[in-house]
Amino acid sequence: MPLSMVNVGEPFTIKRIGGKEEVKRHLEELGFVVGGVVTVVSEINGSLIVNVKESRVAIGKDMASKIMV
């Protein structure tokens, strides 16, 4: 299921990251790696605030839909 569809506050393990190579690389630089744990903290105006690797990152729903958990 894509990260954009998960409930706020539940931790999930990243199973796969889709999209073009530059998108995958950008997400990896932000800490989104296969096997990593992510938790959606909140959703504001179509953007998700996500805890990943002990950091908070804001990503758009289009980007979150490429992260499968």
PDB file of N, CA, C and O in Angstrom:
ATOM      1  N   MET A   1       0.854  -1.169   0.000  1.00  0.00           N
ATOM      2  CA  MET A   1       0.000   0.000   0.000  1.00  0.00           C
ATOM      3  C   MET A   1       0.902   1.234   0.000  1.00  0.00           C
ATOM      4  O   MET A   1       1.943   1.239   0.649  1.00  0.00           O
ATOM      5  N   PRO A   2       0.523   2.287  -0.715  1.00  0.00           N
ATOM      6  CA  PRO A   2       1.361   3.496  -0.740  1.00  0.00           C
ATOM      7  C   PRO A   2       1.327   4.253   0.593  1.00  0.00           C
ATOM      8  O   PRO A   2       0.327   4.210   1.308  1.00  0.00           O
ATOM      9  N   LEU A   3       2.407   4.921   0.900  1.00  0.00           N
ATOM     10  CA  LEU A   3       2.519   5.692   2.139  1.00  0.00           C
ATOM     11  C   LEU A   3       1.419   6.749   2.239  1.00  0.00           C
ATOM     12  O   LEU A   3       0.974   7.086   3.328  1.00  0.00           O
ATOM     13  N   SER A   4       0.951   7.244   1.107  1.00  0.00           N
ATOM     14  CA  SER A   4      -0.093   8.278   1.100  1.00  0.00           C
ATOM     15  C   SER A   4      -1.430   7.770   1.640  1.00  0.00           C
ATOM     16  O   SER A   4      -2.309   8.570   1.941  1.00  0.00           O
ATOM     17  N   MET A   5      -1.592   6.451   1.794  1.00  0.00           N
ATOM     18  CA  MET A   5      -2.862   5.869   2.230  1.00  0.00           C
ATOM     19  C   MET A   5      -2.863   5.396   3.689  1.00  0.00           C
ATOM     20  O   MET A   5      -3.880   4.936   4.178  1.00  0.00           O
ATOM     21  N   VAL A   6      -1.736   5.483   4.390  1.00  0.00           N
ATOM     22  CA  VAL A   6      -1.650   4.917   5.741  1.00  0.00           C
ATOM     23  C   VAL A   6      -2.257   5.858   6.785  1.00  0.00           C
ATOM     24  O   VAL A   6      -2.448   7.041   6.542  1.00  0.00           O
ATOM     25  N   ASN A   7      -2.538   5.284   7.952  1.00  0.00           N
ATOM     26  CA  ASN A   7      -3.084   6.054   9.068  1.00  0.00           C
ATOM     27  C   ASN A   7      -1.981   6.816   9.786  1.00  0.00           C
ATOM     28  O   ASN A   7      -0.856   6.335   9.893  1.00  0.00           O
ATOM     29  N   VAL A   8      -2.331   7.975  10.298  1.00  0.00           N
ATOM     30  CA  VAL A   8      -1.390   8.793  11.062  1.00  0.00           C
ATOM     31  C   VAL A   8      -1.023   8.065  12.351  1.00  0.00           C
ATOM     32  O   VAL A   8      -1.880   7.503  13.025  1.00  0.00           O
ATOM     33  N   GLY A   9       0.259   8.047  12.682  1.00  0.00           N
ATOM     34  CA  GLY A   9       0.727   7.495  13.947  1.00  0.00           C
ATOM     35  C   GLY A   9       1.158   6.045  13.915  1.00  0.00           C
ATOM     36  O   GLY A   9       1.754   5.564  14.869  1.00  0.00           O
ATOM     37  N   GLU A  10       0.882   5.323  12.848  1.00  0.00           N
ATOM     38  CA  GLU A  10       1.272   3.911  12.772  1.00  0.00           C
ATOM     39  C   GLU A  10       2.611   3.765  12.063  1.00  0.00           C
ATOM     40  O   GLU A  10       2.790   4.301  10.977  1.00  0.00           O
ATOM     41  N   PRO A  11       3.560   3.029  12.668  1.00  0.00           N
ATOM     42  CA  PRO A  11       4.844   2.804  11.992  1.00  0.00           C
ATOM     43  C   PRO A  11       4.710   1.728  10.905  1.00  0.00           C
ATOM     44  O   PRO A  11       3.992   0.744  11.086  1.00  0.00           O
ATOM     45  N   PHE A  12       5.368   1.950   9.786  1.00  0.00           N
ATOM     46  CA  PHE A  12       5.362   0.994   8.679  1.00  0.00           C
ATOM     47  C   PHE A  12       6.782   0.799   8.185  1.00  0.00           C
ATOM     48  O   PHE A  12       7.604   1.707   8.250  1.00  0.00           O
ATOM     49  N   THR A  13       7.051  -0.394   7.637  1.00  0.00           N
ATOM     50  CA  THR A  13       8.344  -0.694   7.033  1.00  0.00           C
ATOM     51  C   THR A  13       8.234  -0.469   5.528  1.00  0.00           C
ATOM     52  O   THR A  13       7.279  -0.915   4.903  1.00  0.00           O
ATOM     53  N   ILE A  14       9.217   0.200   4.958  1.00  0.00           N
ATOM     54  CA  ILE A  14       9.227   0.470   3.521  1.00  0.00           C
ATOM     55  C   ILE A  14       9.560  -0.818   2.775  1.00  0.00           C
ATOM     56  O   ILE A  14      10.583  -1.451   3.037  1.00  0.00           O
ATOM     57  N   LYS A  15       8.676  -1.206   1.861  1.00  0.00           N
ATOM     58  CA  LYS A  15       8.858  -2.433   1.080  1.00  0.00           C
ATOM     59  C   LYS A  15       9.498  -2.153  -0.281  1.00  0.00           C
ATOM     60  O   LYS A  15      10.289  -2.945  -0.767  1.00  0.00           O
ATOM     61  N   ARG A  16       9.107  -1.028  -0.904  1.00  0.00           N
ATOM     62  CA  ARG A  16       9.587  -0.733  -2.253  1.00  0.00           C
ATOM     63  C   ARG A  16       9.446   0.754  -2.514  1.00  0.00           C
ATOM     64  O   ARG A  16       8.552   1.400  -1.993  1.00  0.00           O
ATOM     65  N   ILE A  17      10.344   1.279  -3.331  1.00  0.00           N
ATOM     66  CA  ILE A  17      10.256   2.680  -3.740  1.00  0.00           C
ATOM     67  C   ILE A  17      10.199   2.706  -5.261  1.00  0.00           C
ATOM     68  O   ILE A  17      11.078   2.169  -5.930  1.00  0.00           O
ATOM     69  N   GLY A  18       9.143   3.308  -5.791  1.00  0.00           N
ATOM     70  CA  GLY A  18       8.946   3.363  -7.232  1.00  0.00           C
ATOM     71  C   GLY A  18       9.354   4.715  -7.801  1.00  0.00           C
ATOM     72  O   GLY A  18       9.857   5.577  -7.096  1.00  0.00           O
ATOM     73  N   GLY A  19       9.104   4.882  -9.092  1.00  0.00           N
ATOM     74  CA  GLY A  19       9.398   6.147  -9.744  1.00  0.00           C
ATOM     75  C   GLY A  19      10.694   6.098 -10.534  1.00  0.00           C
ATOM     76  O   GLY A  19      11.372   5.083 -10.609  1.00  0.00           O
ATOM     77  N   LYS A  20      11.016   7.236 -11.125  1.00  0.00           N
ATOM     78  CA  LYS A  20      12.241   7.348 -11.919  1.00  0.00           C
ATOM     79  C   LYS A  20      13.461   7.296 -11.007  1.00  0.00           C
ATOM     80  O   LYS A  20      13.365   7.514  -9.802  1.00  0.00           O
ATOM     81  N   GLU A  21      14.604   7.042 -11.619  1.00  0.00           N
ATOM     82  CA  GLU A  21      15.846   6.886 -10.850  1.00  0.00           C
ATOM     83  C   GLU A  21      16.163   8.122 -10.012  1.00  0.00           C
ATOM     84  O   GLU A  21      16.579   8.012  -8.866  1.00  0.00           O
ATOM     85  N   GLU A  22      15.956   9.325 -10.581  1.00  0.00           N
ATOM     86  CA  GLU A  22      16.269  10.540  -9.805  1.00  0.00           C
ATOM     87  C   GLU A  22      15.322  10.704  -8.617  1.00  0.00           C
ATOM     88  O   GLU A  22      15.718  11.211  -7.562  1.00  0.00           O
ATOM     89  N   VAL A  23      14.069  10.253  -8.762  1.00  0.00           N
ATOM     90  CA  VAL A  23      13.113  10.312  -7.649  1.00  0.00           C
ATOM     91  C   VAL A  23      13.541   9.344  -6.555  1.00  0.00           C
ATOM     92  O   VAL A  23      13.564   9.693  -5.368  1.00  0.00           O
ATOM     93  N   LYS A  24      13.912   8.137  -6.944  1.00  0.00           N
ATOM     94  CA  LYS A  24      14.386   7.142  -5.967  1.00  0.00           C
ATOM     95  C   LYS A  24      15.603   7.659  -5.215  1.00  0.00           C
ATOM     96  O   LYS A  24      15.706   7.526  -4.002  1.00  0.00           O
ATOM     97  N   ARG A  25      16.532   8.249  -5.954  1.00  0.00           N
ATOM     98  CA  ARG A  25      17.757   8.769  -5.337  1.00  0.00           C
ATOM     99  C   ARG A  25      17.433   9.892  -4.348  1.00  0.00           C
ATOM    100  O   ARG A  25      17.991   9.945  -3.253  1.00  0.00           O
ATOM    101  N   HIS A  26      16.537  10.796  -4.747  1.00  0.00           N
ATOM    102  CA  HIS A  26      16.146  11.900  -3.870  1.00  0.00           C
ATOM    103  C   HIS A  26      15.508  11.371  -2.581  1.00  0.00           C
ATOM    104  O   HIS A  26      15.850  11.823  -1.482  1.00  0.00           O
ATOM    105  N   LEU A  27      14.598  10.412  -2.705  1.00  0.00           N
ATOM    106  CA  LEU A  27      13.958   9.836  -1.521  1.00  0.00           C
ATOM    107  C   LEU A  27      14.972   9.121  -0.638  1.00  0.00           C
ATOM    108  O   LEU A  27      14.916   9.210   0.590  1.00  0.00           O
ATOM    109  N   GLU A  28      15.922   8.436  -1.257  1.00  0.00           N
ATOM    110  CA  GLU A  28      16.972   7.764  -0.493  1.00  0.00           C
ATOM    111  C   GLU A  28      17.808   8.771   0.285  1.00  0.00           C
ATOM    112  O   GLU A  28      18.173   8.541   1.440  1.00  0.00           O
ATOM    113  N   GLU A  29      18.112   9.912  -0.331  1.00  0.00           N
ATOM    114  CA  GLU A  29      18.880  10.957   0.356  1.00  0.00           C
ATOM    115  C   GLU A  29      18.122  11.525   1.547  1.00  0.00           C
ATOM    116  O   GLU A  29      18.727  11.977   2.517  1.00  0.00           O
ATOM    117  N   LEU A  30      16.792  11.509   1.463  1.00  0.00           N
ATOM    118  CA  LEU A  30      15.964  11.983   2.580  1.00  0.00           C
ATOM    119  C   LEU A  30      15.844  10.935   3.685  1.00  0.00           C
ATOM    120  O   LEU A  30      15.339  11.231   4.766  1.00  0.00           O
ATOM    121  N   GLY A  31      16.275   9.693   3.423  1.00  0.00           N
ATOM    122  CA  GLY A  31      16.221   8.639   4.433  1.00  0.00           C
ATOM    123  C   GLY A  31      15.208   7.551   4.152  1.00  0.00           C
ATOM    124  O   GLY A  31      15.058   6.619   4.938  1.00  0.00           O
ATOM    125  N   PHE A  32      14.512   7.632   3.022  1.00  0.00           N
ATOM    126  CA  PHE A  32      13.527   6.612   2.669  1.00  0.00           C
ATOM    127  C   PHE A  32      14.234   5.471   1.944  1.00  0.00           C
ATOM    128  O   PHE A  32      14.498   5.555   0.753  1.00  0.00           O
ATOM    129  N   VAL A  33      14.569   4.412   2.681  1.00  0.00           N
ATOM    130  CA  VAL A  33      15.246   3.258   2.108  1.00  0.00           C
ATOM    131  C   VAL A  33      14.435   2.002   2.411  1.00  0.00           C
ATOM    132  O   VAL A  33      13.732   1.931   3.418  1.00  0.00           O
ATOM    133  N   VAL A  34      14.537   1.010   1.514  1.00  0.00           N
ATOM    134  CA  VAL A  34      13.829  -0.254   1.706  1.00  0.00           C
ATOM    135  C   VAL A  34      14.281  -0.878   3.018  1.00  0.00           C
ATOM    136  O   VAL A  34      15.472  -0.941   3.308  1.00  0.00           O
ATOM    137  N   GLY A  35      13.312  -1.288   3.838  1.00  0.00           N
ATOM    138  CA  GLY A  35      13.607  -1.857   5.148  1.00  0.00           C
ATOM    139  C   GLY A  35      13.551  -0.833   6.267  1.00  0.00           C
ATOM    140  O   GLY A  35      13.504  -1.193   7.434  1.00  0.00           O
ATOM    141  N   GLY A  36      13.541   0.453   5.923  1.00  0.00           N
ATOM    142  CA  GLY A  36      13.458   1.511   6.927  1.00  0.00           C
ATOM    143  C   GLY A  36      12.037   1.657   7.463  1.00  0.00           C
ATOM    144  O   GLY A  36      11.071   1.260   6.819  1.00  0.00           O
ATOM    145  N   VAL A  37      11.925   2.212   8.648  1.00  0.00           N
ATOM    146  CA  VAL A  37      10.617   2.408   9.282  1.00  0.00           C
ATOM    147  C   VAL A  37      10.205   3.869   9.145  1.00  0.00           C
ATOM    148  O   VAL A  37      11.009   4.764   9.389  1.00  0.00           O
ATOM    149  N   VAL A  38       8.950   4.087   8.715  1.00  0.00           N
ATOM    150  CA  VAL A  38       8.407   5.433   8.580  1.00  0.00           C
ATOM    151  C   VAL A  38       7.088   5.520   9.339  1.00  0.00           C
ATOM    152  O   VAL A  38       6.353   4.555   9.430  1.00  0.00           O
ATOM    153  N   THR A  39       6.820   6.702   9.879  1.00  0.00           N
ATOM    154  CA  THR A  39       5.562   6.972  10.575  1.00  0.00           C
ATOM    155  C   THR A  39       5.037   8.309  10.089  1.00  0.00           C
ATOM    156  O   THR A  39       5.759   9.308  10.129  1.00  0.00           O
ATOM    157  N   VAL A  40       3.791   8.327   9.624  1.00  0.00           N
ATOM    158  CA  VAL A  40       3.168   9.586   9.225  1.00  0.00           C
ATOM    159  C   VAL A  40       2.751  10.313  10.489  1.00  0.00           C
ATOM    160  O   VAL A  40       1.988   9.783  11.306  1.00  0.00           O
ATOM    161  N   VAL A  41       3.265  11.528  10.684  1.00  0.00           N
ATOM    162  CA  VAL A  41       2.970  12.320  11.878  1.00  0.00           C
ATOM    163  C   VAL A  41       1.692  13.119  11.673  1.00  0.00           C
ATOM    164  O   VAL A  41       0.833  13.172  12.544  1.00  0.00           O
ATOM    165  N   SER A  42       1.553  13.757  10.502  1.00  0.00           N
ATOM    166  CA  SER A  42       0.340  14.525  10.206  1.00  0.00           C
ATOM    167  C   SER A  42       0.215  14.755   8.717  1.00  0.00           C
ATOM    168  O   SER A  42       1.149  14.519   7.956  1.00  0.00           O
ATOM    169  N   GLU A  43      -0.968  15.218   8.334  1.00  0.00           N
ATOM    170  CA  GLU A  43      -1.240  15.541   6.936  1.00  0.00           C
ATOM    171  C   GLU A  43      -1.766  16.961   6.892  1.00  0.00           C
ATOM    172  O   GLU A  43      -2.734  17.301   7.564  1.00  0.00           O
ATOM    173  N   ILE A  44      -1.091  17.826   6.124  1.00  0.00           N
ATOM    174  CA  ILE A  44      -1.462  19.240   6.046  1.00  0.00           C
ATOM    175  C   ILE A  44      -1.497  19.658   4.587  1.00  0.00           C
ATOM    176  O   ILE A  44      -0.488  19.563   3.889  1.00  0.00           O
ATOM    177  N   ASN A  45      -2.652  20.113   4.125  1.00  0.00           N
ATOM    178  CA  ASN A  45      -2.804  20.635   2.760  1.00  0.00           C
ATOM    179  C   ASN A  45      -2.224  19.721   1.680  1.00  0.00           C
ATOM    180  O   ASN A  45      -1.547  20.168   0.769  1.00  0.00           O
ATOM    181  N   GLY A  46      -2.458  18.422   1.803  1.00  0.00           N
ATOM    182  CA  GLY A  46      -1.976  17.493   0.792  1.00  0.00           C
ATOM    183  C   GLY A  46      -0.539  17.062   0.951  1.00  0.00           C
ATOM    184  O   GLY A  46      -0.038  16.283   0.155  1.00  0.00           O
ATOM    185  N   SER A  47       0.156  17.561   1.958  1.00  0.00           N
ATOM    186  CA  SER A  47       1.525  17.134   2.241  1.00  0.00           C
ATOM    187  C   SER A  47       1.529  16.275   3.500  1.00  0.00           C
ATOM    188  O   SER A  47       0.703  16.459   4.387  1.00  0.00           O
ATOM    189  N   LEU A  48       2.464  15.347   3.543  1.00  0.00           N
ATOM    190  CA  LEU A  48       2.593  14.486   4.713  1.00  0.00           C
ATOM    191  C   LEU A  48       3.845  14.871   5.487  1.00  0.00           C
ATOM    192  O   LEU A  48       4.897  15.095   4.896  1.00  0.00           O
ATOM    193  N   ILE A  49       3.723  14.940   6.805  1.00  0.00           N
ATOM    194  CA  ILE A  49       4.878  15.101   7.691  1.00  0.00           C
ATOM    195  C   ILE A  49       5.194  13.696   8.179  1.00  0.00           C
ATOM    196  O   ILE A  49       4.340  13.025   8.763  1.00  0.00           O
ATOM    197  N   VAL A  50       6.421  13.241   7.904  1.00  0.00           N
ATOM    198  CA  VAL A  50       6.782  11.849   8.141  1.00  0.00           C
ATOM    199  C   VAL A  50       8.026  11.777   9.025  1.00  0.00           C
ATOM    200  O   VAL A  50       8.979  12.533   8.821  1.00  0.00           O
ATOM    201  N   ASN A  51       8.009  10.872  10.005  1.00  0.00           N
ATOM    202  CA  ASN A  51       9.207  10.560  10.777  1.00  0.00           C
ATOM    203  C   ASN A  51       9.948   9.456  10.053  1.00  0.00           C
ATOM    204  O   ASN A  51       9.385   8.388   9.799  1.00  0.00           O
ATOM    205  N   VAL A  52      11.196   9.716   9.698  1.00  0.00           N
ATOM    206  CA  VAL A  52      12.040   8.709   9.064  1.00  0.00           C
ATOM    207  C   VAL A  52      13.461   8.903   9.569  1.00  0.00           C
ATOM    208  O   VAL A  52      13.973  10.020   9.584  1.00  0.00           O
ATOM    209  N   LYS A  53      14.064   7.828  10.058  1.00  0.00           N
ATOM    210  CA  LYS A  53      15.435   7.883  10.588  1.00  0.00           C
ATOM    211  C   LYS A  53      15.604   9.009  11.603  1.00  0.00           C
ATOM    212  O   LYS A  53      16.534   9.798  11.523  1.00  0.00           O
ATOM    213  N   GLU A  54      14.693   9.108  12.546  1.00  0.00           N
ATOM    214  CA  GLU A  54      14.729  10.091  13.638  1.00  0.00           C
ATOM    215  C   GLU A  54      14.721  11.532  13.149  1.00  0.00           C
ATOM    216  O   GLU A  54      15.206  12.428  13.830  1.00  0.00           O
ATOM    217  N   SER A  55      14.184  11.763  11.955  1.00  0.00           N
ATOM    218  CA  SER A  55      14.021  13.110  11.414  1.00  0.00           C
ATOM    219  C   SER A  55      12.592  13.265  10.927  1.00  0.00           C
ATOM    220  O   SER A  55      11.948  12.291  10.577  1.00  0.00           O
ATOM    221  N   ARG A  56      12.139  14.510  10.885  1.00  0.00           N
ATOM    222  CA  ARG A  56      10.828  14.792  10.304  1.00  0.00           C
ATOM    223  C   ARG A  56      11.027  15.389   8.925  1.00  0.00           C
ATOM    224  O   ARG A  56      11.825  16.308   8.756  1.00  0.00           O
ATOM    225  N   VAL A  57      10.295  14.831   7.955  1.00  0.00           N
ATOM    226  CA  VAL A  57      10.413  15.256   6.566  1.00  0.00           C
ATOM    227  C   VAL A  57       9.014  15.520   6.034  1.00  0.00           C
ATOM    228  O   VAL A  57       8.086  14.755   6.313  1.00  0.00           O
ATOM    229  N   ALA A  58       8.856  16.594   5.271  1.00  0.00           N
ATOM    230  CA  ALA A  58       7.582  16.875   4.609  1.00  0.00           C
ATOM    231  C   ALA A  58       7.705  16.451   3.151  1.00  0.00           C
ATOM    232  O   ALA A  58       8.655  16.828   2.465  1.00  0.00           O
ATOM    233  N   ILE A  59       6.741  15.639   2.702  1.00  0.00           N
ATOM    234  CA  ILE A  59       6.717  15.229   1.299  1.00  0.00           C
ATOM    235  C   ILE A  59       5.292  15.367   0.767  1.00  0.00           C
ATOM    236  O   ILE A  59       4.328  15.270   1.524  1.00  0.00           O
ATOM    237  N   GLY A  60       5.174  15.597  -0.523  1.00  0.00           N
ATOM    238  CA  GLY A  60       3.869  15.706  -1.157  1.00  0.00           C
ATOM    239  C   GLY A  60       3.236  14.338  -1.335  1.00  0.00           C
ATOM    240  O   GLY A  60       3.914  13.315  -1.289  1.00  0.00           O
ATOM    241  N   LYS A  61       1.915  14.330  -1.550  1.00  0.00           N
ATOM    242  CA  LYS A  61       1.204  13.065  -1.731  1.00  0.00           C
ATOM    243  C   LYS A  61       1.701  12.322  -2.968  1.00  0.00           C
ATOM    244  O   LYS A  61       1.718  11.097  -2.982  1.00  0.00           O
ATOM    245  N   ASP A  62       2.091  13.064  -4.024  1.00  0.00           N
ATOM    246  CA  ASP A  62       2.593  12.387  -5.223  1.00  0.00           C
ATOM    247  C   ASP A  62       3.867  11.619  -4.929  1.00  0.00           C
ATOM    248  O   ASP A  62       4.051  10.496  -5.380  1.00  0.00           O
ATOM    249  N   MET A  63       4.753  12.197  -4.115  1.00  0.00           N
ATOM    250  CA  MET A  63       5.980  11.533  -3.722  1.00  0.00           C
ATOM    251  C   MET A  63       5.670  10.358  -2.774  1.00  0.00           C
ATOM    252  O   MET A  63       6.238   9.284  -2.902  1.00  0.00           O
ATOM    253  N   ALA A  64       4.736  10.570  -1.840  1.00  0.00           N
ATOM    254  CA  ALA A  64       4.366   9.520  -0.892  1.00  0.00           C
ATOM    255  C   ALA A  64       3.731   8.333  -1.584  1.00  0.00           C
ATOM    256  O   ALA A  64       3.866   7.196  -1.129  1.00  0.00           O
ATOM    257  N   SER A  65       3.067   8.567  -2.705  1.00  0.00           N
ATOM    258  CA  SER A  65       2.426   7.457  -3.419  1.00  0.00           C
ATOM    259  C   SER A  65       3.447   6.539  -4.080  1.00  0.00           C
ATOM    260  O   SER A  65       3.117   5.421  -4.459  1.00  0.00           O
ATOM    261  N   LYS A  66       4.694   6.960  -4.206  1.00  0.00           N
ATOM    262  CA  LYS A  66       5.749   6.128  -4.786  1.00  0.00           C
ATOM    263  C   LYS A  66       6.432   5.250  -3.745  1.00  0.00           C
ATOM    264  O   LYS A  66       7.231   4.380  -4.080  1.00  0.00           O
ATOM    265  N   ILE A  67       6.129   5.489  -2.461  1.00  0.00           N
ATOM    266  CA  ILE A  67       6.747   4.721  -1.369  1.00  0.00           C
ATOM    267  C   ILE A  67       5.743   3.672  -0.921  1.00  0.00           C
ATOM    268  O   ILE A  67       4.684   3.997  -0.390  1.00  0.00           O
ATOM    269  N   MET A  68       6.079   2.399  -1.145  1.00  0.00           N
ATOM    270  CA  MET A  68       5.192   1.298  -0.774  1.00  0.00           C
ATOM    271  C   MET A  68       5.593   0.726   0.588  1.00  0.00           C
ATOM    272  O   MET A  68       6.759   0.476   0.832  1.00  0.00           O
ATOM    273  N   VAL A  69       4.592   0.577   1.435  1.00  0.00           N
ATOM    274  CA  VAL A  69       4.834   0.033   2.792  1.00  0.00           C
ATOM    275  C   VAL A  69       4.038  -1.236   2.987  1.00  0.00           C
ATOM    276  O   VAL A  69       3.134  -1.541   2.245  1.00  0.00           O
TER     277      VAL A  69
END
